[in-house]
């Protein structure tokens, strides 16, 4: 407390800095107020009434949408010119193609009374979905869309939040923020963001509320344990932090360092043209320990008015630590997202922590060898030819949407136009010499194809940092003959090679939720390392439903390396099998059915793929069989039991060994 008081005395006023003639910014202290301790276990099922116009305009207004349309047309004109190709020649290697370990949809599961079956329904969410995910060590997958929080226990293969009858329950934004959002039907909370801190084993949840200076606010939740069903500490920060009654907050992006949470948001001036409406991007810097401990006030610092050559540095994308949270310095990447074509990137650095009292900010521009540009929209089956700059699935602009720091290298990804095919593609920038005395250097690649439009993406580093040096970029895909779905690509940094574009999930139909004009496609993509299983990530993206609505699909994706997975690469032909109890305390059972007599090899691996007990091969007879063992010799933890016969999976299940 003494240190906190001292800092406030030293920095009670806003300070303006001019590091050089090029970079300016302001910084001032804030205090985040605790709203409540939210306990999901006591939250009742909510009706969540909501009347929402699916035709709602861009947050910055229709004038901004018209501006983007004009810029997209300029991009198309550039693409039609000769010798304007910016697609670099990618080195491809099909052996890098990933493997899907498991997959599931964002479902509502309702048990049928007195029957061993359930009804299953898709959650469609709002427009756009704003997908975000976080995955914890206990196999819990948290996901959020507009406007609720959903969870799934991947170890027990069941919904995380449940009603008394066992049906899936979701947590509304209004429940999470309590009385601070008295009427979600009028303020429409939006733009959720999730992150899992695997060092402190906590979840962080951020979303926004309100679309005007009088009601705009940022809601921040910190879980108190590694189980999101336990209570959360919930805080609020103002959406008009300048206190002038002139701004509201839009478009959050978050990352953590060793000690702090950083999230960036855009300041919007309502009811003006797009040129005047964007009023800068700010950085909120927050002490993690305060949030985890549930302090009444958070120590917060606001970085504002960040400009280079008297022009705002826009849409700052926080850079995540590739393996573990980095620190104490935090990094952000930006570009010129509204330009039809450009090659300039920016790296913004916040040096040191709030506690040090010595934090400062740097902005460094760097030129890439490959240009990016505002992308066309994603084409669908109902998109007339030549209208991709105004109709189809909306791609917005060319801002960076995800970035990770590995050593002294940042890998950043964003939307772009492929000036060869004139399709929407992925811009992958590698920025080196970060945090060193050497000048920054940037190399860009455009990932694109003649047969798909790609958009709304994010990058993760599932490797362990020593044996493997590969990244997974996840994104949405669509085209005139391909329904909106989810894809990924693997990048091998050691050999500068990419896998093929790997389609994780194709949609069941094209999306048609809004009358005429465009459809909302994003605005985010979820991806996160499985920290206890190097080489694997969870992804969460957008896909089309049969009724032309949209929902979220999740994939557990692994790098294509048999030694990393430690399996015999069996075919996935799991039959009618059941394992129980789960979690297990002593005796464990696996019931399964085979159509012919066969030898089944049974073994248990840990979550890194290492075999911890091998039961050998045993005969299974025609019909139903049961394998059992005493689990008391297994240490508490998470495992996978496998039954393999003739290179086919007879049964396979994640199990939890409890104390």
XYZ file of C-alpha atoms in Angstrom:
659
model
C 0.000 0.000 0.000
C 2.903 2.388 0.746
C 4.313 1.873 -2.747
C 0.928 2.502 -4.325
C 0.407 5.724 -2.362
C 3.899 6.939 -3.270
C 3.231 6.378 -6.965
C -0.004 8.346 -6.852
C 1.772 11.246 -5.186
C 4.462 11.229 -7.859
C 2.101 10.939 -10.803
C -1.044 12.666 -9.680
C -1.197 14.803 -12.810
C -1.145 13.882 -16.477
C 2.295 14.201 -18.058
C 2.938 14.945 -21.727
C 6.108 13.622 -23.336
C 7.812 14.420 -26.617
C 10.486 11.751 -27.007
C 11.550 13.278 -30.306
C 9.945 15.366 -32.985
C 8.179 12.213 -34.167
C 6.592 10.532 -31.085
C 4.176 12.073 -28.569
C 1.889 10.615 -25.899
C 0.320 11.295 -22.506
C 0.155 9.059 -19.432
C -1.827 9.332 -16.213
C -2.813 7.117 -13.255
C -6.279 5.642 -12.843
C -8.086 3.467 -10.350
C -10.276 0.575 -11.423
C -13.279 0.169 -9.128
C -14.465 -3.268 -8.015
C -18.085 -3.892 -8.949
C -18.761 -7.238 -7.345
C -17.553 -10.756 -6.702
C -19.487 -12.782 -9.226
C -20.170 -16.416 -8.342
C -21.269 -18.482 -11.377
C -22.491 -21.281 -9.114
C -25.229 -19.057 -7.684
C -26.229 -17.440 -10.983
C -29.602 -18.663 -12.147
C -30.540 -19.372 -15.739
C -31.261 -16.050 -17.396
C -33.892 -15.434 -20.048
C -31.468 -12.852 -21.501
C -34.180 -10.926 -23.344
C -32.681 -8.960 -26.183
C -34.152 -7.001 -29.056
C -31.327 -6.341 -31.514
C -31.250 -5.006 -35.040
C -29.153 -7.257 -37.210
C -28.827 -4.370 -39.635
C -26.980 -2.182 -37.127
C -24.383 0.095 -38.763
C -20.662 0.154 -38.099
C -19.791 1.466 -34.636
C -18.150 4.459 -36.315
C -21.259 5.091 -38.428
C -22.396 4.508 -41.974
C -19.988 7.163 -43.261
C -17.103 4.971 -42.127
C -18.598 1.990 -43.944
C -18.844 4.061 -47.110
C -15.239 5.163 -46.682
C -14.114 1.538 -46.377
C -16.103 0.661 -49.490
C -14.296 3.402 -51.405
C -10.888 2.253 -50.131
C -11.663 -1.333 -51.099
C -12.461 -0.193 -54.633
C -9.098 1.573 -54.771
C -7.450 -1.684 -53.703
C -9.205 -3.530 -56.510
C -7.945 -0.960 -58.997
C -4.377 -1.467 -57.771
C -4.730 -5.247 -58.101
C -5.820 -4.888 -61.724
C -2.719 -2.926 -62.651
C 0.187 -4.808 -64.143
C 3.240 -5.614 -61.996
C 1.441 -4.725 -58.782
C 1.562 -8.209 -57.285
C 2.581 -8.290 -53.631
C 2.097 -11.997 -52.996
C 5.514 -13.380 -52.100
C 6.457 -16.859 -53.217
C 5.764 -19.113 -50.225
C 7.826 -22.187 -49.517
C 5.242 -24.904 -48.886
C 5.658 -28.298 -47.274
C 2.619 -30.585 -47.036
C 4.299 -32.626 -44.283
C 3.620 -29.663 -41.980
C -0.146 -30.131 -42.320
C -1.731 -30.293 -38.838
C -3.898 -33.007 -37.287
C -7.323 -32.491 -35.692
C -7.282 -34.185 -32.289
C -10.853 -33.325 -31.318
C -13.597 -30.890 -32.294
C -16.920 -29.613 -31.029
C -19.455 -26.890 -31.629
C -20.812 -24.234 -29.306
C -23.839 -26.250 -28.272
C -26.680 -26.178 -25.796
C -27.238 -29.673 -24.414
C -30.605 -30.502 -22.816
C -31.043 -33.992 -21.310
C -34.307 -35.747 -22.155
C -36.036 -36.682 -18.869
C -35.872 -40.381 -18.003
C -33.903 -41.166 -21.153
C -30.217 -41.715 -21.862
C -30.166 -39.050 -24.578
C -30.151 -35.273 -24.996
C -31.369 -32.574 -27.334
C -28.518 -30.569 -28.858
C -28.907 -27.036 -30.230
C -26.467 -24.556 -31.806
C -25.803 -21.218 -30.150
C -25.774 -18.592 -32.875
C -24.868 -15.474 -30.888
C -25.113 -11.923 -32.190
C -23.757 -10.130 -35.238
C -20.829 -10.245 -35.359
C -19.987 -13.237 -33.151
C -16.699 -11.743 -31.843
C -15.213 -15.171 -31.090
C -12.728 -15.482 -28.225
C -11.471 -18.515 -26.266
C -9.278 -19.501 -23.308
C -8.154 -23.011 -22.360
C -6.923 -24.048 -18.904
C -4.807 -26.844 -17.486
C -7.874 -28.679 -16.177
C -9.254 -29.170 -19.679
C -11.750 -26.336 -19.423
C -12.522 -24.496 -22.640
C -14.059 -21.066 -22.087
C -15.523 -19.206 -25.037
C -17.497 -16.026 -25.440
C -19.524 -14.424 -28.218
C -21.911 -11.501 -28.255
C -23.292 -11.512 -25.557
C -22.570 -14.430 -23.213
C -19.915 -16.673 -21.681
C -19.986 -20.424 -22.457
C -17.826 -23.221 -21.111
C -17.041 -26.866 -21.776
C -15.178 -29.541 -19.809
C -13.226 -31.376 -22.503
C -12.059 -34.057 -20.055
C -15.559 -35.124 -19.004
C -17.080 -34.179 -22.386
C -19.832 -32.113 -20.797
C -21.052 -28.544 -20.421
C -19.187 -26.541 -17.790
C -22.035 -24.363 -16.549
C -25.200 -26.387 -15.874
C -28.733 -25.863 -14.650
C -30.342 -28.079 -12.035
C -31.686 -30.399 -14.747
C -28.200 -30.833 -16.238
C -28.836 -28.627 -19.272
C -26.236 -26.150 -20.534
C -26.286 -22.753 -18.885
C -24.612 -19.632 -20.242
C -23.533 -16.539 -18.299
C -24.874 -13.277 -19.686
C -22.799 -10.097 -19.748
C -25.467 -8.510 -17.592
C -25.101 -11.184 -14.908
C -21.322 -10.846 -14.900
C -21.369 -7.056 -14.462
C -24.346 -7.002 -12.079
C -25.991 -3.615 -11.459
C -23.438 -1.783 -13.601
C -25.412 -2.975 -16.622
C -28.991 -2.454 -15.412
C -30.527 -2.892 -18.868
C -28.428 -4.969 -21.308
C -31.276 -4.635 -23.800
C -30.532 -0.927 -24.189
C -26.749 -0.706 -23.748
C -25.948 -3.940 -25.629
C -22.648 -5.103 -24.036
C -20.262 -6.366 -26.710
C -16.702 -7.274 -27.815
C -15.656 -9.991 -25.332
C -11.997 -11.001 -24.831
C -10.653 -14.004 -22.880
C -7.152 -15.023 -21.867
C -5.728 -17.788 -19.661
C -2.715 -16.991 -17.464
C -1.084 -20.432 -17.186
C 1.586 -19.185 -14.786
C -0.919 -17.974 -12.171
C -3.613 -20.410 -13.383
C -6.302 -17.749 -13.725
C -8.730 -16.609 -16.420
C -9.233 -12.966 -17.440
C -12.427 -11.770 -19.116
C -12.932 -8.344 -20.695
C -15.899 -6.866 -22.533
C -17.360 -3.453 -23.287
C -20.719 -1.851 -22.614
C -22.428 1.284 -23.893
C -22.088 3.218 -27.134
C -21.953 6.804 -25.965
C -19.867 8.985 -23.620
C -22.464 8.768 -20.858
C -22.669 4.960 -20.587
C -19.474 3.554 -22.164
C -17.400 1.342 -19.848
C -14.878 -1.500 -19.812
C -15.710 -4.547 -17.664
C -12.777 -6.684 -16.451
C -13.077 -9.999 -14.610
C -10.329 -12.020 -12.881
C -11.054 -15.598 -11.830
C -10.070 -16.397 -8.256
C -8.946 -19.963 -9.094
C -8.151 -22.132 -12.106
C -11.814 -23.202 -12.159
C -14.029 -20.555 -13.803
C -17.021 -21.952 -11.905
C -15.525 -20.373 -8.771
C -16.037 -16.654 -7.978
C -14.634 -13.845 -10.149
C -13.430 -10.373 -9.117
C -15.160 -7.899 -11.435
C -14.029 -4.298 -12.097
C -15.006 -1.309 -14.233
C -13.002 1.346 -16.072
C -14.540 4.370 -17.796
C -15.195 4.274 -21.539
C -14.639 8.036 -21.632
C -11.360 8.191 -19.659
C -10.572 11.738 -20.769
C -13.630 12.874 -18.845
C -14.701 15.355 -21.513
C -18.025 13.727 -22.378
C -16.788 13.324 -25.945
C -15.740 9.688 -26.407
C -16.867 6.114 -26.079
C -14.764 2.939 -26.172
C -14.665 0.343 -28.963
C -12.649 -2.661 -30.144
C -10.603 -4.127 -27.247
C -7.497 -6.306 -27.582
C -5.679 -7.856 -24.597
C -2.420 -9.526 -23.542
C -0.515 -10.077 -20.299
C 3.085 -9.707 -19.218
C 4.594 -11.324 -16.120
C 2.925 -8.827 -13.793
C 0.393 -6.814 -15.734
C -2.644 -6.879 -17.995
C -2.594 -4.632 -21.050
C -5.596 -3.921 -23.180
C -6.074 -1.442 -25.966
C -9.282 0.244 -27.086
C -10.236 2.878 -29.636
C -11.684 6.228 -28.652
C -14.738 7.077 -30.785
C -16.498 10.428 -31.181
C -20.202 9.740 -31.851
C -22.331 11.236 -34.596
C -19.553 12.621 -36.776
C -17.831 11.591 -40.004
C -15.268 8.790 -40.054
C -12.444 11.332 -40.449
C -13.371 12.967 -37.152
C -14.839 9.932 -35.398
C -11.611 8.065 -34.655
C -10.000 9.829 -31.694
C -6.971 7.649 -31.015
C -6.129 4.264 -29.481
C -5.368 4.107 -25.748
C -3.499 1.508 -23.691
C -4.752 0.453 -20.261
C -1.978 -0.980 -18.027
C -3.232 -2.900 -14.965
C -1.532 -4.787 -12.142
C -2.543 -8.464 -12.254
C -1.971 -9.137 -8.550
C -4.583 -6.555 -7.555
C -7.203 -8.228 -9.743
C -6.344 -11.754 -8.660
C -6.462 -10.751 -4.993
C -9.753 -8.878 -5.344
C -8.469 -5.491 -4.141
C -11.097 -2.771 -3.866
C -9.145 -0.669 -6.378
C -6.874 -1.663 -9.238
C -3.599 0.141 -9.863
C -4.058 1.360 -13.451
C -2.145 3.549 -15.881
C -3.571 5.053 -19.090
C -1.421 5.745 -22.164
C -3.223 8.193 -24.447
C -2.733 10.442 -27.491
C -0.114 8.095 -28.960
C 1.052 9.674 -32.209
C 3.857 9.493 -34.741
C 4.531 12.587 -36.833
C 1.330 14.145 -35.446
C -0.804 11.244 -36.675
C -2.414 8.721 -34.340
C -0.912 5.217 -34.284
C -4.129 3.269 -34.772
C -5.517 -0.053 -33.584
C -2.633 -1.145 -31.377
C -2.532 -4.948 -31.216
C -0.949 -6.245 -27.961
C 1.816 -8.812 -28.440
C 1.529 -12.002 -26.366
C 4.479 -14.016 -25.080
C 4.917 -16.983 -27.415
C 5.430 -19.537 -24.602
C 5.146 -17.665 -21.276
C 4.155 -14.083 -20.490
C 7.102 -11.768 -21.157
C 8.112 -8.719 -19.168
C 8.537 -6.238 -17.771
C 8.236 -4.447 -21.133
C 5.081 -4.805 -23.224
C 4.890 -4.569 -27.023
C 2.177 -3.633 -29.515
C 2.072 -3.689 -33.325
C 0.232 -1.430 -35.731
C 0.170 -0.390 -39.380
C -1.753 1.912 -41.712
C -4.951 -0.185 -41.721
C -7.098 2.137 -43.848
C -4.713 2.426 -46.791
C -5.423 0.735 -50.102
C -1.756 -0.313 -50.132
C 1.141 0.350 -47.735
C 4.365 -1.173 -46.409
C 4.788 0.652 -43.067
C 4.538 -1.166 -39.740
C 4.900 0.176 -36.185
C 6.208 -1.383 -32.980
C 5.090 0.366 -29.785
C 6.875 -0.474 -26.535
C 5.808 0.320 -22.979
C 8.964 0.018 -20.913
C 8.746 -1.153 -17.306
C 5.821 -1.573 -14.904
C 3.453 0.653 -12.970
C 5.169 -0.387 -9.744
C 8.551 0.816 -11.002
C 7.270 4.365 -11.446
C 9.579 4.604 -14.466
C 7.476 3.358 -17.375
C 7.807 5.135 -20.714
C 6.616 4.596 -24.283
C 8.446 4.254 -27.611
C 7.115 4.092 -31.174
C 9.346 2.679 -33.920
C 8.322 2.533 -37.589
C 9.703 -0.191 -39.852
C 9.282 -0.858 -43.573
C 8.257 -4.310 -44.772
C 9.516 -5.812 -48.023
C 5.948 -6.831 -48.952
C 2.926 -4.525 -49.023
C -0.445 -5.075 -47.395
C -3.732 -3.379 -48.172
C -7.367 -3.024 -47.193
C -8.998 -6.357 -48.094
C -12.049 -7.071 -50.243
C -15.004 -8.732 -48.560
C -15.331 -12.497 -48.408
C -17.394 -13.893 -51.274
C -20.288 -16.295 -50.712
C -22.608 -18.294 -52.953
C -25.027 -15.351 -53.039
C -22.385 -12.662 -53.722
C -22.779 -11.284 -57.279
C -19.544 -11.207 -59.267
C -17.693 -7.918 -58.996
C -19.385 -6.792 -55.758
C -16.786 -8.113 -53.292
C -15.869 -4.561 -52.265
C -19.398 -3.846 -51.016
C -21.254 -7.156 -50.467
C -20.309 -10.543 -49.023
C -18.785 -11.208 -45.593
C -17.358 -7.987 -44.170
C -13.570 -7.928 -43.663
C -13.255 -4.386 -42.306
C -9.695 -3.016 -42.726
C -6.068 -4.264 -42.690
C -5.286 -3.894 -38.970
C -3.188 -6.473 -37.118
C -5.382 -8.942 -35.194
C -2.820 -11.129 -33.422
C 0.881 -11.160 -32.525
C 3.339 -13.183 -30.435
C 6.877 -12.428 -29.222
C 9.471 -15.219 -29.345
C 12.903 -14.075 -28.175
C 13.622 -10.917 -30.177
C 11.120 -11.671 -32.961
C 7.479 -10.648 -33.281
C 5.168 -12.631 -35.560
C 2.107 -10.512 -36.384
C -0.903 -11.322 -38.574
C -3.672 -9.226 -40.072
C -6.176 -9.015 -42.905
C -4.942 -7.942 -46.329
C -5.792 -7.877 -50.006
C -3.861 -10.340 -52.140
C -2.943 -8.110 -55.065
C -2.402 -11.183 -57.268
C -5.821 -12.857 -57.001
C -7.658 -9.788 -55.652
C -8.981 -12.050 -52.879
C -8.894 -11.466 -49.132
C -5.762 -12.989 -47.615
C -3.539 -13.197 -44.529
C -0.611 -10.828 -43.982
C 2.124 -12.438 -41.870
C 4.902 -10.071 -40.758
C 8.095 -11.194 -39.029
C 9.719 -8.292 -37.147
C 13.220 -8.983 -35.836
C 15.696 -7.258 -33.450
C 12.880 -6.375 -31.037
C 14.257 -5.209 -27.681
C 17.832 -4.969 -28.968
C 20.088 -2.079 -29.948
C 19.892 -3.101 -33.627
C 17.446 -1.541 -36.062
C 14.116 -3.310 -36.522
C 13.714 -5.363 -39.693
C 10.439 -6.654 -41.170
C 9.730 -9.404 -43.689
C 6.185 -9.931 -44.914
C 4.328 -12.823 -46.527
C 0.866 -12.782 -48.057
C -0.924 -16.086 -47.529
C -3.653 -16.377 -50.134
C -5.215 -18.624 -52.734
C -7.221 -18.199 -55.910
C -10.050 -20.320 -54.488
C -10.686 -18.907 -50.994
C -11.147 -15.598 -49.212
C -9.488 -15.541 -45.778
C -10.202 -13.224 -42.860
C -10.287 -12.582 -39.098
C -7.235 -14.414 -37.869
C -4.859 -14.933 -34.979
C -1.501 -16.649 -34.366
C -0.212 -18.991 -31.630
C 3.090 -20.717 -30.895
C 2.337 -24.276 -29.714
C 5.960 -25.410 -29.853
C 8.100 -25.950 -26.768
C 10.707 -23.478 -27.970
C 13.585 -25.929 -28.276
C 12.728 -28.955 -30.384
C 10.112 -27.290 -32.583
C 9.823 -23.762 -33.917
C 6.427 -23.736 -35.584
C 3.449 -21.386 -35.451
C -0.246 -21.962 -36.152
C -2.269 -19.188 -37.824
C -6.023 -19.715 -37.582
C -8.588 -17.845 -39.685
C -12.047 -17.929 -41.248
C -12.554 -18.915 -44.898
C -15.303 -18.523 -47.491
C -15.834 -18.445 -51.268
C -18.531 -18.640 -53.914
C -18.488 -22.447 -53.761
C -17.213 -22.915 -50.189
C -19.466 -22.204 -47.214
C -18.097 -19.971 -44.473
C -15.856 -22.056 -42.227
C -12.538 -22.276 -40.379
C -8.996 -23.007 -41.548
C -5.421 -22.839 -40.310
C -1.881 -22.940 -41.637
C 1.385 -24.000 -39.958
C 4.549 -21.917 -40.332
C 7.987 -23.484 -39.754
C 10.219 -20.558 -38.783
C 13.456 -22.550 -38.969
C 12.930 -23.429 -42.630
C 10.669 -20.506 -43.626
C 8.042 -22.988 -44.839
C 4.249 -23.092 -44.661
C 1.896 -26.019 -44.660
C -1.011 -26.088 -47.039
C -4.134 -24.186 -45.984
C -5.881 -26.816 -43.873
C -9.665 -26.594 -43.674
C -10.740 -27.453 -40.143
C -14.477 -26.944 -40.609
C -16.620 -26.121 -43.625
C -19.958 -24.436 -43.074
C -23.287 -26.096 -43.771
C -24.580 -23.179 -45.840
C -23.727 -19.602 -46.716
C -24.616 -16.954 -44.139
C -27.622 -14.704 -44.708
C -28.653 -13.055 -41.438
C -28.973 -9.481 -42.700
C -31.151 -8.183 -45.492
C -29.142 -6.980 -48.486
C -25.763 -5.274 -48.153
C -23.036 -7.217 -46.388
C -22.909 -9.895 -43.672
C -20.858 -9.547 -40.477
C -18.002 -12.086 -40.472
C -15.865 -11.430 -37.418
C -14.671 -9.520 -35.769
C -12.208 -11.813 -33.992
C -10.776 -15.340 -34.066
C -9.895 -17.442 -31.019
C -6.683 -19.455 -30.688
C -4.609 -20.536 -27.690
C -1.785 -22.942 -26.862
C -2.541 -26.025 -24.810
C 0.233 -25.252 -22.353
C 0.478 -28.739 -20.860
C 0.657 -30.340 -24.337
C 3.339 -28.719 -26.532
C 2.488 -28.876 -30.195
C -1.257 -28.330 -29.770
C -3.677 -25.404 -29.878
C -7.400 -24.843 -29.549
C -9.036 -22.692 -32.222
C -12.477 -21.085 -32.282
C -13.935 -19.531 -35.413
C -17.017 -18.687 -37.459
C -18.987 -21.115 -39.632
C -22.321 -21.107 -41.445
C -25.279 -23.146 -40.193
C -27.778 -24.952 -42.389
C -30.413 -22.265 -41.687
C -27.989 -19.581 -43.001
C -27.231 -18.332 -39.525
C -23.760 -18.668 -37.969
C -22.146 -20.263 -34.944
C -18.757 -21.092 -33.401
C -16.725 -24.248 -33.963
C -13.730 -25.402 -31.902
C -10.790 -27.594 -32.938
C -7.947 -29.110 -30.915
C -5.164 -28.977 -33.527
C -1.712 -30.554 -33.264
C 1.462 -30.203 -35.249
C 2.018 -33.120 -37.606
C 4.796 -34.833 -35.662
C 4.375 -38.417 -34.444
C 7.094 -38.116 -31.789
C 5.351 -35.118 -30.304
C 2.010 -36.922 -30.155
C 3.505 -40.327 -29.271
C 0.784 -42.292 -31.041
C 0.621 -44.919 -33.751
C -1.426 -42.451 -35.865
C -4.505 -44.706 -35.641
C -7.544 -44.082 -37.769
C -10.335 -42.414 -35.850
C -13.077 -45.015 -35.896
C -14.285 -44.893 -32.323
C -17.248 -47.217 -31.760
C -19.900 -47.312 -29.074
C -17.634 -46.938 -26.047
C -18.026 -45.566 -22.536
C -15.455 -44.841 -19.831
C -16.352 -44.217 -16.185
C -16.188 -42.899 -13.527
C -14.557 -39.669 -14.642
C -12.956 -38.205 -12.567
C -11.665 -41.545 -11.245
C -10.635 -42.288 -7.657
C -9.873 -46.037 -7.647
C -11.387 -48.555 -10.090
C -11.758 -47.373 -13.677
C -13.845 -48.999 -16.436
C -13.866 -48.773 -20.212
C -16.822 -50.445 -21.960
C -16.608 -50.948 -25.715
C -18.084 -53.004 -28.557
C -16.238 -54.852 -31.341
C -17.784 -56.660 -34.295
C -15.177 -59.404 -34.425
C -12.666 -61.034 -32.115
C -9.476 -58.975 -32.029
C -6.425 -58.025 -29.992
C -6.613 -54.599 -28.340
C -3.514 -52.764 -27.120
C -4.362 -50.650 -24.034
C -2.114 -47.908 -22.674
C -2.319 -44.613 -20.778
C -0.444 -41.443 -21.768
C -0.070 -38.121 -20.012
C -1.037 -34.835 -21.653
C 2.414 -34.527 -23.240
C 1.867 -37.822 -25.044
C 4.291 -39.800 -22.830
C 3.222 -43.356 -22.007
C 2.888 -43.690 -18.216
C 1.501 -47.255 -18.087
C 1.270 -49.896 -20.819
C -1.202 -52.723 -20.130
C -0.098 -54.620 -23.223
C -2.362 -56.407 -25.709
C -5.466 -58.307 -24.633
C -8.105 -60.342 -26.464
C -11.530 -58.775 -27.000
C -14.517 -60.933 -27.934
C -17.375 -60.184 -30.331
C -19.883 -57.776 -28.752
C -19.536 -55.680 -25.614
C -16.294 -55.815 -23.617
C -15.058 -54.077 -20.475
C -11.491 -53.164 -19.555
C -10.800 -52.033 -15.984
C -7.853 -51.177 -13.782
C -7.073 -49.763 -10.353
C -6.001 -46.156 -10.816
C -4.584 -45.685 -7.311
C -1.002 -45.982 -8.578
C -1.517 -43.070 -10.980
C -0.547 -39.644 -9.580
C -3.346 -37.085 -9.603
C -3.563 -35.410 -12.980
C -4.891 -35.647 -16.513
C -4.406 -38.606 -18.846
C -5.660 -40.241 -22.029
C -6.487 -43.960 -22.096
C -6.216 -45.605 -25.510
C -7.471 -48.898 -26.850
C -5.955 -49.602 -30.301
C -6.549 -52.568 -32.606
C -5.170 -52.980 -36.132
C -4.214 -49.288 -36.206
C -7.791 -48.269 -35.363
C -9.113 -46.578 -32.229
C -11.413 -48.927 -30.293
C -11.761 -46.475 -27.412
C -9.981 -43.288 -26.428
C -10.884 -40.891 -23.663
C -9.395 -38.138 -21.523
C -9.572 -39.073 -17.833
C -8.991 -37.143 -14.632
C -7.275 -38.908 -11.717
C -8.434 -37.155 -8.540
C -6.748 -37.091 -5.159
